[in-house]
Tab-separated table of C-alpha atoms and ligand atoms in Angstrom:
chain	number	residue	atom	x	y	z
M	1	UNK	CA	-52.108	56.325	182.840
M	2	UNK	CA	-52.302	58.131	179.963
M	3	UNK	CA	-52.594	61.994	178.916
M	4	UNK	CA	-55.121	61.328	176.684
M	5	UNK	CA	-57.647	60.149	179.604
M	6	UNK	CA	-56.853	63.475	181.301
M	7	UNK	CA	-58.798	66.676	179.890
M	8	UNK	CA	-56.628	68.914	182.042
M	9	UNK	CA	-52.913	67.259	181.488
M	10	UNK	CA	-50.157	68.426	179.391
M	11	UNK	CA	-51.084	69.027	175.355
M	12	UNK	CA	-50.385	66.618	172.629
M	13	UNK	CA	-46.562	66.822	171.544
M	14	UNK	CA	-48.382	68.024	168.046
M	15	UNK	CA	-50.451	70.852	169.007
M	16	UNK	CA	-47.657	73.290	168.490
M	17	UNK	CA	-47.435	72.601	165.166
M	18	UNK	CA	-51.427	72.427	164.710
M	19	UNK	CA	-51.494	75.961	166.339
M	20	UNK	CA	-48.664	77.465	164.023
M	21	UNK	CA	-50.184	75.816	160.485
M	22	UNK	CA	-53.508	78.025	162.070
M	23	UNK	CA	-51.557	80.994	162.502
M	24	UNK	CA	-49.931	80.504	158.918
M	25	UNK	CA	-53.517	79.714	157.470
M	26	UNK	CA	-54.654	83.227	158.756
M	27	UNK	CA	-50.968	85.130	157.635
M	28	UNK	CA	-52.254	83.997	154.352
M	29	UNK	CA	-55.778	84.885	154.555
M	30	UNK	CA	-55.217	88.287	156.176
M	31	UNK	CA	-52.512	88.630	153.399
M	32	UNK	CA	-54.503	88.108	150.458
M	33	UNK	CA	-57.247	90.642	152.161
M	34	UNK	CA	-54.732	93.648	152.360
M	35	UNK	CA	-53.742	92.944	148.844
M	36	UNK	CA	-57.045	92.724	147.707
M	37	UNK	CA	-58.030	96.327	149.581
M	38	UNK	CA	-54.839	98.171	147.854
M	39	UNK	CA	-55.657	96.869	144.707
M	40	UNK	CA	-58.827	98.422	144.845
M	41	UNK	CA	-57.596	101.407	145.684
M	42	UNK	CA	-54.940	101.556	143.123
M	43	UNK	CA	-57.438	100.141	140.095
M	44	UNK	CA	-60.263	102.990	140.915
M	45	UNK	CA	-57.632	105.471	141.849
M	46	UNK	CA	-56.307	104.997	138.125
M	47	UNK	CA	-60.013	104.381	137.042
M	48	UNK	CA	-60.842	107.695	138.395
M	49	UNK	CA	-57.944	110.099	136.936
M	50	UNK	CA	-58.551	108.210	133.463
M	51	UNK	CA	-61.682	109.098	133.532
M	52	UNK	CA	-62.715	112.485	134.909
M	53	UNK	CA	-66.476	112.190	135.875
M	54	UNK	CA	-68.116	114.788	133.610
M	55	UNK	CA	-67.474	117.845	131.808
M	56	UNK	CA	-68.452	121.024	133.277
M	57	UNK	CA	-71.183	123.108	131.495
M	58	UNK	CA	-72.082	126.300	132.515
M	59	UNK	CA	-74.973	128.768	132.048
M	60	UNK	CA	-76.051	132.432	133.245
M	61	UNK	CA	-79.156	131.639	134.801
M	62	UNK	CA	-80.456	135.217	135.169
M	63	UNK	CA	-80.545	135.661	130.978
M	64	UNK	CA	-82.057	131.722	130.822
M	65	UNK	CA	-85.357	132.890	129.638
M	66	UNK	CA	-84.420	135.653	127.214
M	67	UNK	CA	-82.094	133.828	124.682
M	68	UNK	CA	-80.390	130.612	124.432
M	69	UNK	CA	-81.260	126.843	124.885
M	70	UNK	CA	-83.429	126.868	127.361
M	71	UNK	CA	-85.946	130.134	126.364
M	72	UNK	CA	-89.829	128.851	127.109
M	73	UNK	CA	-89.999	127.836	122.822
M	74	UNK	CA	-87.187	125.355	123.168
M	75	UNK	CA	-88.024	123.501	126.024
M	76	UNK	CA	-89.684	120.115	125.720
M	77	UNK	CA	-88.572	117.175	123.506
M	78	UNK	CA	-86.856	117.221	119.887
M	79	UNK	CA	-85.118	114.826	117.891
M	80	UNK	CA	-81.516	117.045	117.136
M	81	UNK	CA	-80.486	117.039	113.285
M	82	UNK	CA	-78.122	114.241	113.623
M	83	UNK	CA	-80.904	111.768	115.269
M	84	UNK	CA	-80.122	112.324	118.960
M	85	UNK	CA	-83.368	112.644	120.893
M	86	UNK	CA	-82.639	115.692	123.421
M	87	UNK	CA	-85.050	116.773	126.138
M	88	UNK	CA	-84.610	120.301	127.465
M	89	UNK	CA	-86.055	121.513	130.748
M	90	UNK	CA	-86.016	124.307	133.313
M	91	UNK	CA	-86.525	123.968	136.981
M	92	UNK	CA	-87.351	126.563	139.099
M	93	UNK	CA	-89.475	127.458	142.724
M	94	UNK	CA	-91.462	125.356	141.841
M	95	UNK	CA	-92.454	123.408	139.423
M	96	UNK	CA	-90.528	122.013	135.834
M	97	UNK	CA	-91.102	123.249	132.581
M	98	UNK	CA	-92.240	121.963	130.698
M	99	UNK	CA	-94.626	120.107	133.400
M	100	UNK	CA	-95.147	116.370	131.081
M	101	UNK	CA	-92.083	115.124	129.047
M	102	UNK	CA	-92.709	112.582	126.682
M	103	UNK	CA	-90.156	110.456	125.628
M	104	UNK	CA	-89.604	107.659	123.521
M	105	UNK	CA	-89.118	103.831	124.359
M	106	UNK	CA	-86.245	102.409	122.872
M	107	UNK	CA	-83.979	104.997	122.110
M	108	UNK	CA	-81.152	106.745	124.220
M	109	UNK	CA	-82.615	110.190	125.636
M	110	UNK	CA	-80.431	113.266	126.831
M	111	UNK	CA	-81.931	115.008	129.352
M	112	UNK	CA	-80.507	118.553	129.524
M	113	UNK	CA	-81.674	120.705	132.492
M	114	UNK	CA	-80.791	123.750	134.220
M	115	UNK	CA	-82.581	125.845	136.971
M	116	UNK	CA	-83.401	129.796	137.505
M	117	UNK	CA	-82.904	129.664	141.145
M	118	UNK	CA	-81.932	127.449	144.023
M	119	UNK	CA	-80.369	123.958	143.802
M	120	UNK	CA	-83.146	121.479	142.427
M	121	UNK	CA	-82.902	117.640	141.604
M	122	UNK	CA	-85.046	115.300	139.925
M	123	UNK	CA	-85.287	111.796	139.291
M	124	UNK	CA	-87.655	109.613	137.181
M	125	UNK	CA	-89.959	106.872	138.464
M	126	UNK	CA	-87.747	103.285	138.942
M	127	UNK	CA	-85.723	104.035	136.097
M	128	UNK	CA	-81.231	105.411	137.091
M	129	UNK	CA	-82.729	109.287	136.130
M	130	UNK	CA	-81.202	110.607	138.622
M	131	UNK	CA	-79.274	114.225	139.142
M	132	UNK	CA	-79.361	117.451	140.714
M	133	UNK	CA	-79.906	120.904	138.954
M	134	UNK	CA	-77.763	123.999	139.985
M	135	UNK	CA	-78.393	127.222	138.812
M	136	UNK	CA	-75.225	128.437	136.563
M	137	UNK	CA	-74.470	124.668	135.218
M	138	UNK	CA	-75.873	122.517	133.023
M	139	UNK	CA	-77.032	118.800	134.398
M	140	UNK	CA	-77.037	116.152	131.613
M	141	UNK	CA	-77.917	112.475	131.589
M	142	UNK	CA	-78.692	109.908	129.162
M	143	UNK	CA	-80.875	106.720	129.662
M	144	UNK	CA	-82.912	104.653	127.221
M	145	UNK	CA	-86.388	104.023	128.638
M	146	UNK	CA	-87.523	100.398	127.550
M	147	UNK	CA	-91.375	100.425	129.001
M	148	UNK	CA	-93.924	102.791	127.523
M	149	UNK	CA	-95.774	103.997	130.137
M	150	UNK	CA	-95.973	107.401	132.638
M	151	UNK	CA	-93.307	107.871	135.547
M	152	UNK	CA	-93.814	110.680	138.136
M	153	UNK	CA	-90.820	113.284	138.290
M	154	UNK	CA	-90.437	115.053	141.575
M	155	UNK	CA	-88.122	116.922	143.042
M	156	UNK	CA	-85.643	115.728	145.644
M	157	UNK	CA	-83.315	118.466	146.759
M	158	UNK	CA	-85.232	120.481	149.109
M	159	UNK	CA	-85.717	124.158	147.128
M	160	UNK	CA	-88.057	125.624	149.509
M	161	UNK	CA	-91.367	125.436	151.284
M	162	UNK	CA	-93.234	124.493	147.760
M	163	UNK	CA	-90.754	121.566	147.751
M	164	UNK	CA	-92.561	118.807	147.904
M	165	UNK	CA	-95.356	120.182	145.632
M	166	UNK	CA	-92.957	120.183	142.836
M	167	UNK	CA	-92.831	117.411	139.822
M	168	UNK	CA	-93.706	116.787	136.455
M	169	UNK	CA	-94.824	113.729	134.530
M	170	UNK	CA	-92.507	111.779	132.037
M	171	UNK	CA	-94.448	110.095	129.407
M	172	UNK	CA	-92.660	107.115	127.610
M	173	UNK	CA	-94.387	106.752	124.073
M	174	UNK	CA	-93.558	104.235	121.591
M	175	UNK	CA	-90.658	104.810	119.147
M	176	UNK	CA	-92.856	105.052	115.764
M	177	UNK	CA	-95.377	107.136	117.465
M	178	UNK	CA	-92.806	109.630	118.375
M	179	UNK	CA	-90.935	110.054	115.997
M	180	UNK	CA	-94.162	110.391	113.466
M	181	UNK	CA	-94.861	113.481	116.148
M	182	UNK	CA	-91.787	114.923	116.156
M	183	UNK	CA	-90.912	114.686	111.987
M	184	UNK	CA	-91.866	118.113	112.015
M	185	UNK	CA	-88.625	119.207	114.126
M	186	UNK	CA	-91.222	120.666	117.101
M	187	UNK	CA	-90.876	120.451	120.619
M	188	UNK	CA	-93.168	117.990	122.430
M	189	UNK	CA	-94.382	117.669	125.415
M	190	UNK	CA	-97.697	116.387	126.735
M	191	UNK	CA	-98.835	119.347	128.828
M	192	UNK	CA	-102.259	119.797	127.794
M	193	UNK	CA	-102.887	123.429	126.406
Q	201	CUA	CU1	-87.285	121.886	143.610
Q	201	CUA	CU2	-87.294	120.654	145.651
């Protein structure tokens, strides 16, 4: 006889030491896994206090209309004295002014935004536009837009019972063509007048 022929007998004289190399294997395994996990934590922990998310910019939104950056005249799209291609808007119950934003393909655009009222948000078509805008503060956000073409702009932080009637239209125009339009240091837009 032999234990080998019989399932149910006694185990192998080895299968002590094939169970405790298993056990060992998965020590090691589990090991590397917590290891891994803190140094994640540690890496954006340290990420994160290097590098504070954004600055905070702030804004009295019950004199926005009468003077500063963001009175009716200076809304829309300019190219700023040192080259920077800044696009100013206002959100408010509900609807975006201005209500078509044209941009320009190819070059990094800063979106500056604020809103009168209530907590708004908007975000642009496919492309990472993407933020919210609260009355008081200024939201910023810089993308480059490499497709001409028109994106839809809605809202999507719920402001109210016109919420989901409220969006605008970005317009992405070619590089030459806007900056031919906007030589003469005006604010464009495409709302039709
Ligand atoms: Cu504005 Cu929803």
């Amino acid at each position: 006889m032999s234990a080998a022929a019989t399932p149910a007998g006694p185990p192998p004289p080895h299968a002590h030491d094939v169970a405790a190399a298993a056990e060992r294997r998965w020590a090691w395994i589990v090991a590397v896994i917590i290891v891994v996990l803190i140094a994640m934590m540690v890496i954006t922990g340290v990420k994160w206090a290097a590098m504070p998310p954004s600055r905070v910019e702030t804004i009295d939104p019950r004199t926005l209309h009468i003077s500063g950056e963001f009175v009716e005249s200076n809304l829309g799209t300019t190219v700023a004295p040192d080259g920077r291609v800044v696009s100013r808007l206002v959100a408010q119950q509900y609807s975006f002014e201005p209500q078509c934003i044209v941009v320009p393909a190819e070059m990094p655009v800063t979106f500056r935004a604020t809103s009168t009222d209530v907590i708004h948000g908007f975000i642009v078509g496919t492309t990472n536009v993407n933020t919210m805008v609260v009355p008081g503060f200024v939201a910023t956000f810089t993308t480059t837009f490499h497709q001409t073409g028109e994106h839809l702009m809605p809202c999507h932080e719920y402001c109210g019972t016109g919420h989901e009637a409220m969006w605008a239209r970005v317009r992405v125009i070619s590089a030459n063509e806007f900056l031919s339009r906007a030589k003469a240091g005006e604010r464009l837009s495409c709302v039709s007048r």
